[in-house]
Amino acid sequence: MEHLKQKAIKRIVLLSIAVFGLSIAYFIITKQNLNAISKGFITGLYISLLGLSLFFIVKTAFFLRSKEALKTHFIKETDERKALILQKTSRMSMIVYSVSLGLATCIAFFYNDVVFYTLFGVMLFMAIIKVILKIFYSQKY
């Protein structure tokens, strides 16, 4: 049980460091001369990431109050069935993303060169990452 408690405390500390680093990065970026759209997007992204991080900090701190809640949380977190579902979902969604991106790239070819090259670059980057990960996991397992 002490191991789970230390793991939860470590998670809270890491999330707190991430919030601190995120806040510093936000204030450095917003000091730059940005237009309203860029500043609004960065502010929205910052608030979203900050809210999500604070939610997980509070959630983890709540589990630290009770040993049973902590144990139940970590059992749910390490459930093999959920991991398998996540793995299968990720694989299928990657196929859907790739096909959709390919279709969007073909359509963009007829409308705008910049959009076409951007989508093509994203599609190429995704393919390279997939190949690298496939080689990595083939050697690992």
mmCIF file with all atom_site columns, C-alpha atoms in Angstrom:
data_model
loop_
_atom_site.group_PDB
_atom_site.id
_atom_site.type_symbol
_atom_site.label_atom_id
_atom_site.label_alt_id
_atom_site.label_comp_id
_atom_site.label_asym_id
_atom_site.label_entity_id
_atom_site.label_seq_id
_atom_site.pdbx_PDB_ins_code
_atom_site.Cartn_x
_atom_site.Cartn_y
_atom_site.Cartn_z
_atom_site.occupancy
_atom_site.B_iso_or_equiv
_atom_site.pdbx_formal_charge
_atom_site.auth_seq_id
_atom_site.auth_comp_id
_atom_site.auth_asym_id
_atom_site.auth_atom_id
_atom_site.pdbx_PDB_model_num
ATOM 1   C CA . MET A 1 1   ? 0.000  0.000  0.000   1.00 0.00 ? 1   MET A CA 1
ATOM 2   C CA . GLU A 1 2   ? 2.896  2.339  0.743   1.00 0.00 ? 2   GLU A CA 1
ATOM 3   C CA . HIS A 1 3   ? 4.132  1.786  -2.822  1.00 0.00 ? 3   HIS A CA 1
ATOM 4   C CA . LEU A 1 4   ? 0.816  3.046  -4.218  1.00 0.00 ? 4   LEU A CA 1
ATOM 5   C CA . LYS A 1 5   ? 0.922  6.072  -1.937  1.00 0.00 ? 5   LYS A CA 1
ATOM 6   C CA . GLN A 1 6   ? 4.451  6.964  -3.075  1.00 0.00 ? 6   GLN A CA 1
ATOM 7   C CA . LYS A 1 7   ? 3.401  6.542  -6.689  1.00 0.00 ? 7   LYS A CA 1
ATOM 8   C CA . ALA A 1 8   ? 0.453  8.917  -6.176  1.00 0.00 ? 8   ALA A CA 1
ATOM 9   C CA . ILE A 1 9   ? 2.642  11.491 -4.416  1.00 0.00 ? 9   ILE A CA 1
ATOM 10  C CA . LYS A 1 10  ? 5.177  11.287 -7.250  1.00 0.00 ? 10  LYS A CA 1
ATOM 11  C CA . ARG A 1 11  ? 2.380  11.863 -9.748  1.00 0.00 ? 11  ARG A CA 1
ATOM 12  C CA . ILE A 1 12  ? 1.187  14.953 -7.851  1.00 0.00 ? 12  ILE A CA 1
ATOM 13  C CA . VAL A 1 13  ? 4.736  16.349 -7.714  1.00 0.00 ? 13  VAL A CA 1
ATOM 14  C CA . LEU A 1 14  ? 5.308  15.772 -11.439 1.00 0.00 ? 14  LEU A CA 1
ATOM 15  C CA . LEU A 1 15  ? 1.989  17.372 -12.336 1.00 0.00 ? 15  LEU A CA 1
ATOM 16  C CA . SER A 1 16  ? 2.799  20.344 -10.097 1.00 0.00 ? 16  SER A CA 1
ATOM 17  C CA . ILE A 1 17  ? 6.158  20.764 -11.848 1.00 0.00 ? 17  ILE A CA 1
ATOM 18  C CA . ALA A 1 18  ? 4.365  20.557 -15.198 1.00 0.00 ? 18  ALA A CA 1
ATOM 19  C CA . VAL A 1 19  ? 1.906  23.278 -14.106 1.00 0.00 ? 19  VAL A CA 1
ATOM 20  C CA . PHE A 1 20  ? 4.779  25.491 -12.978 1.00 0.00 ? 20  PHE A CA 1
ATOM 21  C CA . GLY A 1 21  ? 6.678  24.963 -16.250 1.00 0.00 ? 21  GLY A CA 1
ATOM 22  C CA . LEU A 1 22  ? 3.541  25.528 -18.275 1.00 0.00 ? 22  LEU A CA 1
ATOM 23  C CA . SER A 1 23  ? 2.866  28.793 -16.445 1.00 0.00 ? 23  SER A CA 1
ATOM 24  C CA . ILE A 1 24  ? 6.401  30.039 -17.026 1.00 0.00 ? 24  ILE A CA 1
ATOM 25  C CA . ALA A 1 25  ? 6.207  29.139 -20.728 1.00 0.00 ? 25  ALA A CA 1
ATOM 26  C CA . TYR A 1 26  ? 2.827  30.862 -21.027 1.00 0.00 ? 26  TYR A CA 1
ATOM 27  C CA . PHE A 1 27  ? 4.054  34.099 -19.488 1.00 0.00 ? 27  PHE A CA 1
ATOM 28  C CA . ILE A 1 28  ? 7.212  34.097 -21.619 1.00 0.00 ? 28  ILE A CA 1
ATOM 29  C CA . ILE A 1 29  ? 5.247  33.477 -24.816 1.00 0.00 ? 29  ILE A CA 1
ATOM 30  C CA . THR A 1 30  ? 2.580  36.081 -24.061 1.00 0.00 ? 30  THR A CA 1
ATOM 31  C CA . LYS A 1 31  ? 5.228  38.765 -23.496 1.00 0.00 ? 31  LYS A CA 1
ATOM 32  C CA . GLN A 1 32  ? 6.028  38.471 -27.205 1.00 0.00 ? 32  GLN A CA 1
ATOM 33  C CA . ASN A 1 33  ? 4.354  40.727 -29.731 1.00 0.00 ? 33  ASN A CA 1
ATOM 34  C CA . LEU A 1 34  ? 1.500  38.446 -30.838 1.00 0.00 ? 34  LEU A CA 1
ATOM 35  C CA . ASN A 1 35  ? -1.666 39.179 -32.755 1.00 0.00 ? 35  ASN A CA 1
ATOM 36  C CA . ALA A 1 36  ? -5.032 38.703 -31.036 1.00 0.00 ? 36  ALA A CA 1
ATOM 37  C CA . ILE A 1 37  ? -5.797 35.338 -32.628 1.00 0.00 ? 37  ILE A CA 1
ATOM 38  C CA . SER A 1 38  ? -2.466 33.795 -31.611 1.00 0.00 ? 38  SER A CA 1
ATOM 39  C CA . LYS A 1 39  ? -2.688 35.190 -28.099 1.00 0.00 ? 39  LYS A CA 1
ATOM 40  C CA . GLY A 1 40  ? -6.257 33.919 -27.740 1.00 0.00 ? 40  GLY A CA 1
ATOM 41  C CA . PHE A 1 41  ? -5.319 30.440 -28.948 1.00 0.00 ? 41  PHE A CA 1
ATOM 42  C CA . ILE A 1 42  ? -2.322 30.247 -26.613 1.00 0.00 ? 42  ILE A CA 1
ATOM 43  C CA . THR A 1 43  ? -4.411 31.487 -23.686 1.00 0.00 ? 43  THR A CA 1
ATOM 44  C CA . GLY A 1 44  ? -7.132 28.924 -24.392 1.00 0.00 ? 44  GLY A CA 1
ATOM 45  C CA . LEU A 1 45  ? -4.584 26.139 -24.676 1.00 0.00 ? 45  LEU A CA 1
ATOM 46  C CA . TYR A 1 46  ? -2.908 27.256 -21.443 1.00 0.00 ? 46  TYR A CA 1
ATOM 47  C CA . ILE A 1 47  ? -6.195 27.392 -19.528 1.00 0.00 ? 47  ILE A CA 1
ATOM 48  C CA . SER A 1 48  ? -7.232 23.976 -20.844 1.00 0.00 ? 48  SER A CA 1
ATOM 49  C CA . LEU A 1 49  ? -3.932 22.306 -19.935 1.00 0.00 ? 49  LEU A CA 1
ATOM 50  C CA . LEU A 1 50  ? -3.867 24.051 -16.575 1.00 0.00 ? 50  LEU A CA 1
ATOM 51  C CA . GLY A 1 51  ? -7.427 22.965 -15.785 1.00 0.00 ? 51  GLY A CA 1
ATOM 52  C CA . LEU A 1 52  ? -6.732 19.391 -16.828 1.00 0.00 ? 52  LEU A CA 1
ATOM 53  C CA . SER A 1 53  ? -3.546 19.235 -14.758 1.00 0.00 ? 53  SER A CA 1
ATOM 54  C CA . LEU A 1 54  ? -5.247 20.712 -11.697 1.00 0.00 ? 54  LEU A CA 1
ATOM 55  C CA . PHE A 1 55  ? -8.132 18.254 -12.110 1.00 0.00 ? 55  PHE A CA 1
ATOM 56  C CA . PHE A 1 56  ? -5.716 15.306 -12.026 1.00 0.00 ? 56  PHE A CA 1
ATOM 57  C CA . ILE A 1 57  ? -3.827 16.759 -9.055  1.00 0.00 ? 57  ILE A CA 1
ATOM 58  C CA . VAL A 1 58  ? -7.060 17.132 -7.058  1.00 0.00 ? 58  VAL A CA 1
ATOM 59  C CA . LYS A 1 59  ? -8.290 13.706 -8.161  1.00 0.00 ? 59  LYS A CA 1
ATOM 60  C CA . THR A 1 60  ? -5.042 12.033 -7.097  1.00 0.00 ? 60  THR A CA 1
ATOM 61  C CA . ALA A 1 61  ? -4.985 13.957 -3.801  1.00 0.00 ? 61  ALA A CA 1
ATOM 62  C CA . PHE A 1 62  ? -8.536 12.779 -3.152  1.00 0.00 ? 62  PHE A CA 1
ATOM 63  C CA . PHE A 1 63  ? -7.440 9.151  -3.561  1.00 0.00 ? 63  PHE A CA 1
ATOM 64  C CA . LEU A 1 64  ? -4.660 9.683  -1.022  1.00 0.00 ? 64  LEU A CA 1
ATOM 65  C CA . ARG A 1 65  ? -7.239 10.310 1.704   1.00 0.00 ? 65  ARG A CA 1
ATOM 66  C CA . SER A 1 66  ? -8.426 6.691  1.792   1.00 0.00 ? 66  SER A CA 1
ATOM 67  C CA . LYS A 1 67  ? -6.457 3.472  1.404   1.00 0.00 ? 67  LYS A CA 1
ATOM 68  C CA . GLU A 1 68  ? -9.410 1.673  -0.178  1.00 0.00 ? 68  GLU A CA 1
ATOM 69  C CA . ALA A 1 69  ? -9.998 4.458  -2.695  1.00 0.00 ? 69  ALA A CA 1
ATOM 70  C CA . LEU A 1 70  ? -6.291 4.473  -3.571  1.00 0.00 ? 70  LEU A CA 1
ATOM 71  C CA . LYS A 1 71  ? -6.236 0.712  -4.057  1.00 0.00 ? 71  LYS A CA 1
ATOM 72  C CA . THR A 1 72  ? -9.435 0.764  -6.145  1.00 0.00 ? 72  THR A CA 1
ATOM 73  C CA . HIS A 1 73  ? -8.071 3.576  -8.310  1.00 0.00 ? 73  HIS A CA 1
ATOM 74  C CA . PHE A 1 74  ? -4.812 1.775  -9.074  1.00 0.00 ? 74  PHE A CA 1
ATOM 75  C CA . ILE A 1 75  ? -6.621 -1.505 -9.774  1.00 0.00 ? 75  ILE A CA 1
ATOM 76  C CA . LYS A 1 76  ? -8.822 0.329  -12.299 1.00 0.00 ? 76  LYS A CA 1
ATOM 77  C CA . GLU A 1 77  ? -5.787 2.077  -13.753 1.00 0.00 ? 77  GLU A CA 1
ATOM 78  C CA . THR A 1 78  ? -3.868 -1.148 -14.342 1.00 0.00 ? 78  THR A CA 1
ATOM 79  C CA . ASP A 1 79  ? -6.817 -3.176 -15.635 1.00 0.00 ? 79  ASP A CA 1
ATOM 80  C CA . GLU A 1 80  ? -5.606 -5.329 -18.546 1.00 0.00 ? 80  GLU A CA 1
ATOM 81  C CA . ARG A 1 81  ? -8.991 -5.347 -20.253 1.00 0.00 ? 81  ARG A CA 1
ATOM 82  C CA . LYS A 1 82  ? -9.030 -1.540 -20.468 1.00 0.00 ? 82  LYS A CA 1
ATOM 83  C CA . ALA A 1 83  ? -5.461 -1.574 -21.785 1.00 0.00 ? 83  ALA A CA 1
ATOM 84  C CA . LEU A 1 84  ? -6.471 -4.015 -24.538 1.00 0.00 ? 84  LEU A CA 1
ATOM 85  C CA . ILE A 1 85  ? -9.514 -1.923 -25.457 1.00 0.00 ? 85  ILE A CA 1
ATOM 86  C CA . LEU A 1 86  ? -7.337 1.193  -25.603 1.00 0.00 ? 86  LEU A CA 1
ATOM 87  C CA . GLN A 1 87  ? -4.796 -0.593 -27.787 1.00 0.00 ? 87  GLN A CA 1
ATOM 88  C CA . LYS A 1 88  ? -7.442 -1.843 -30.236 1.00 0.00 ? 88  LYS A CA 1
ATOM 89  C CA . THR A 1 89  ? -9.165 1.551  -30.337 1.00 0.00 ? 89  THR A CA 1
ATOM 90  C CA . SER A 1 90  ? -5.887 3.350  -30.984 1.00 0.00 ? 90  SER A CA 1
ATOM 91  C CA . ARG A 1 91  ? -5.021 1.030  -33.835 1.00 0.00 ? 91  ARG A CA 1
ATOM 92  C CA . MET A 1 92  ? -8.412 1.417  -35.508 1.00 0.00 ? 92  MET A CA 1
ATOM 93  C CA . SER A 1 93  ? -8.500 5.184  -35.035 1.00 0.00 ? 93  SER A CA 1
ATOM 94  C CA . MET A 1 94  ? -5.023 5.475  -36.578 1.00 0.00 ? 94  MET A CA 1
ATOM 95  C CA . ILE A 1 95  ? -6.315 3.699  -39.691 1.00 0.00 ? 95  ILE A CA 1
ATOM 96  C CA . VAL A 1 96  ? -9.328 6.037  -39.868 1.00 0.00 ? 96  VAL A CA 1
ATOM 97  C CA . TYR A 1 97  ? -7.087 9.097  -39.408 1.00 0.00 ? 97  TYR A CA 1
ATOM 98  C CA . SER A 1 98  ? -4.716 7.932  -42.140 1.00 0.00 ? 98  SER A CA 1
ATOM 99  C CA . VAL A 1 99  ? -7.480 7.261  -44.657 1.00 0.00 ? 99  VAL A CA 1
ATOM 100 C CA . SER A 1 100 ? -9.231 10.559 -43.849 1.00 0.00 ? 100 SER A CA 1
ATOM 101 C CA . LEU A 1 101 ? -5.974 12.470 -44.148 1.00 0.00 ? 101 LEU A CA 1
ATOM 102 C CA . GLY A 1 102 ? -5.233 10.788 -47.482 1.00 0.00 ? 102 GLY A CA 1
ATOM 103 C CA . LEU A 1 103 ? -8.647 11.754 -48.832 1.00 0.00 ? 103 LEU A CA 1
ATOM 104 C CA . ALA A 1 104 ? -8.275 15.322 -47.563 1.00 0.00 ? 104 ALA A CA 1
ATOM 105 C CA . THR A 1 105 ? -4.844 15.520 -49.213 1.00 0.00 ? 105 THR A CA 1
ATOM 106 C CA . CYS A 1 106 ? -6.272 14.361 -52.546 1.00 0.00 ? 106 CYS A CA 1
ATOM 107 C CA . ILE A 1 107 ? -9.099 16.908 -52.348 1.00 0.00 ? 107 ILE A CA 1
ATOM 108 C CA . ALA A 1 108 ? -6.730 19.718 -51.308 1.00 0.00 ? 108 ALA A CA 1
ATOM 109 C CA . PHE A 1 109 ? -4.603 19.007 -54.402 1.00 0.00 ? 109 PHE A CA 1
ATOM 110 C CA . PHE A 1 110 ? -7.339 20.556 -56.546 1.00 0.00 ? 110 PHE A CA 1
ATOM 111 C CA . TYR A 1 111 ? -7.876 23.653 -54.389 1.00 0.00 ? 111 TYR A CA 1
ATOM 112 C CA . ASN A 1 112 ? -4.710 24.967 -52.755 1.00 0.00 ? 112 ASN A CA 1
ATOM 113 C CA . ASP A 1 113 ? -1.044 24.021 -53.082 1.00 0.00 ? 113 ASP A CA 1
ATOM 114 C CA . VAL A 1 114 ? -0.079 25.171 -49.579 1.00 0.00 ? 114 VAL A CA 1
ATOM 115 C CA . VAL A 1 115 ? -2.797 23.092 -47.944 1.00 0.00 ? 115 VAL A CA 1
ATOM 116 C CA . PHE A 1 116 ? -1.900 20.115 -50.126 1.00 0.00 ? 116 PHE A CA 1
ATOM 117 C CA . TYR A 1 117 ? 1.784  20.240 -49.175 1.00 0.00 ? 117 TYR A CA 1
ATOM 118 C CA . THR A 1 118 ? 0.919  20.722 -45.517 1.00 0.00 ? 118 THR A CA 1
ATOM 119 C CA . LEU A 1 119 ? -1.416 17.726 -45.436 1.00 0.00 ? 119 LEU A CA 1
ATOM 120 C CA . PHE A 1 120 ? 1.048  15.679 -47.443 1.00 0.00 ? 120 PHE A CA 1
ATOM 121 C CA . GLY A 1 121 ? 3.812  16.565 -44.978 1.00 0.00 ? 121 GLY A CA 1
ATOM 122 C CA . VAL A 1 122 ? 1.608  15.551 -42.039 1.00 0.00 ? 122 VAL A CA 1
ATOM 123 C CA . MET A 1 123 ? 0.743  12.282 -43.766 1.00 0.00 ? 123 MET A CA 1
ATOM 124 C CA . LEU A 1 124 ? 4.423  11.606 -44.477 1.00 0.00 ? 124 LEU A CA 1
ATOM 125 C CA . PHE A 1 125 ? 5.366  12.424 -40.871 1.00 0.00 ? 125 PHE A CA 1
ATOM 126 C CA . MET A 1 126 ? 2.681  10.046 -39.552 1.00 0.00 ? 126 MET A CA 1
ATOM 127 C CA . ALA A 1 127 ? 3.945  7.276  -41.839 1.00 0.00 ? 127 ALA A CA 1
ATOM 128 C CA . ILE A 1 128 ? 7.553  7.789  -40.702 1.00 0.00 ? 128 ILE A CA 1
ATOM 129 C CA . ILE A 1 129 ? 6.524  7.692  -37.029 1.00 0.00 ? 129 ILE A CA 1
ATOM 130 C CA . LYS A 1 130 ? 4.518  4.510  -37.630 1.00 0.00 ? 130 LYS A CA 1
ATOM 131 C CA . VAL A 1 131 ? 7.475  2.810  -39.316 1.00 0.00 ? 131 VAL A CA 1
ATOM 132 C CA . ILE A 1 132 ? 9.876  3.870  -36.546 1.00 0.00 ? 132 ILE A CA 1
ATOM 133 C CA . LEU A 1 133 ? 7.518  2.598  -33.840 1.00 0.00 ? 133 LEU A CA 1
ATOM 134 C CA . LYS A 1 134 ? 6.935  -0.658 -35.705 1.00 0.00 ? 134 LYS A CA 1
ATOM 135 C CA . ILE A 1 135 ? 10.688 -1.265 -35.940 1.00 0.00 ? 135 ILE A CA 1
ATOM 136 C CA . PHE A 1 136 ? 11.178 -0.310 -32.281 1.00 0.00 ? 136 PHE A CA 1
ATOM 137 C CA . TYR A 1 137 ? 8.453  -2.620 -30.973 1.00 0.00 ? 137 TYR A CA 1
ATOM 138 C CA . SER A 1 138 ? 9.470  -5.429 -33.332 1.00 0.00 ? 138 SER A CA 1
ATOM 139 C CA . GLN A 1 139 ? 12.931 -5.414 -31.789 1.00 0.00 ? 139 GLN A CA 1
ATOM 140 C CA . LYS A 1 140 ? 11.643 -4.916 -28.237 1.00 0.00 ? 140 LYS A CA 1
ATOM 141 C CA . TYR A 1 141 ? 9.195  -7.833 -28.330 1.00 0.00 ? 141 TYR A CA 1
#
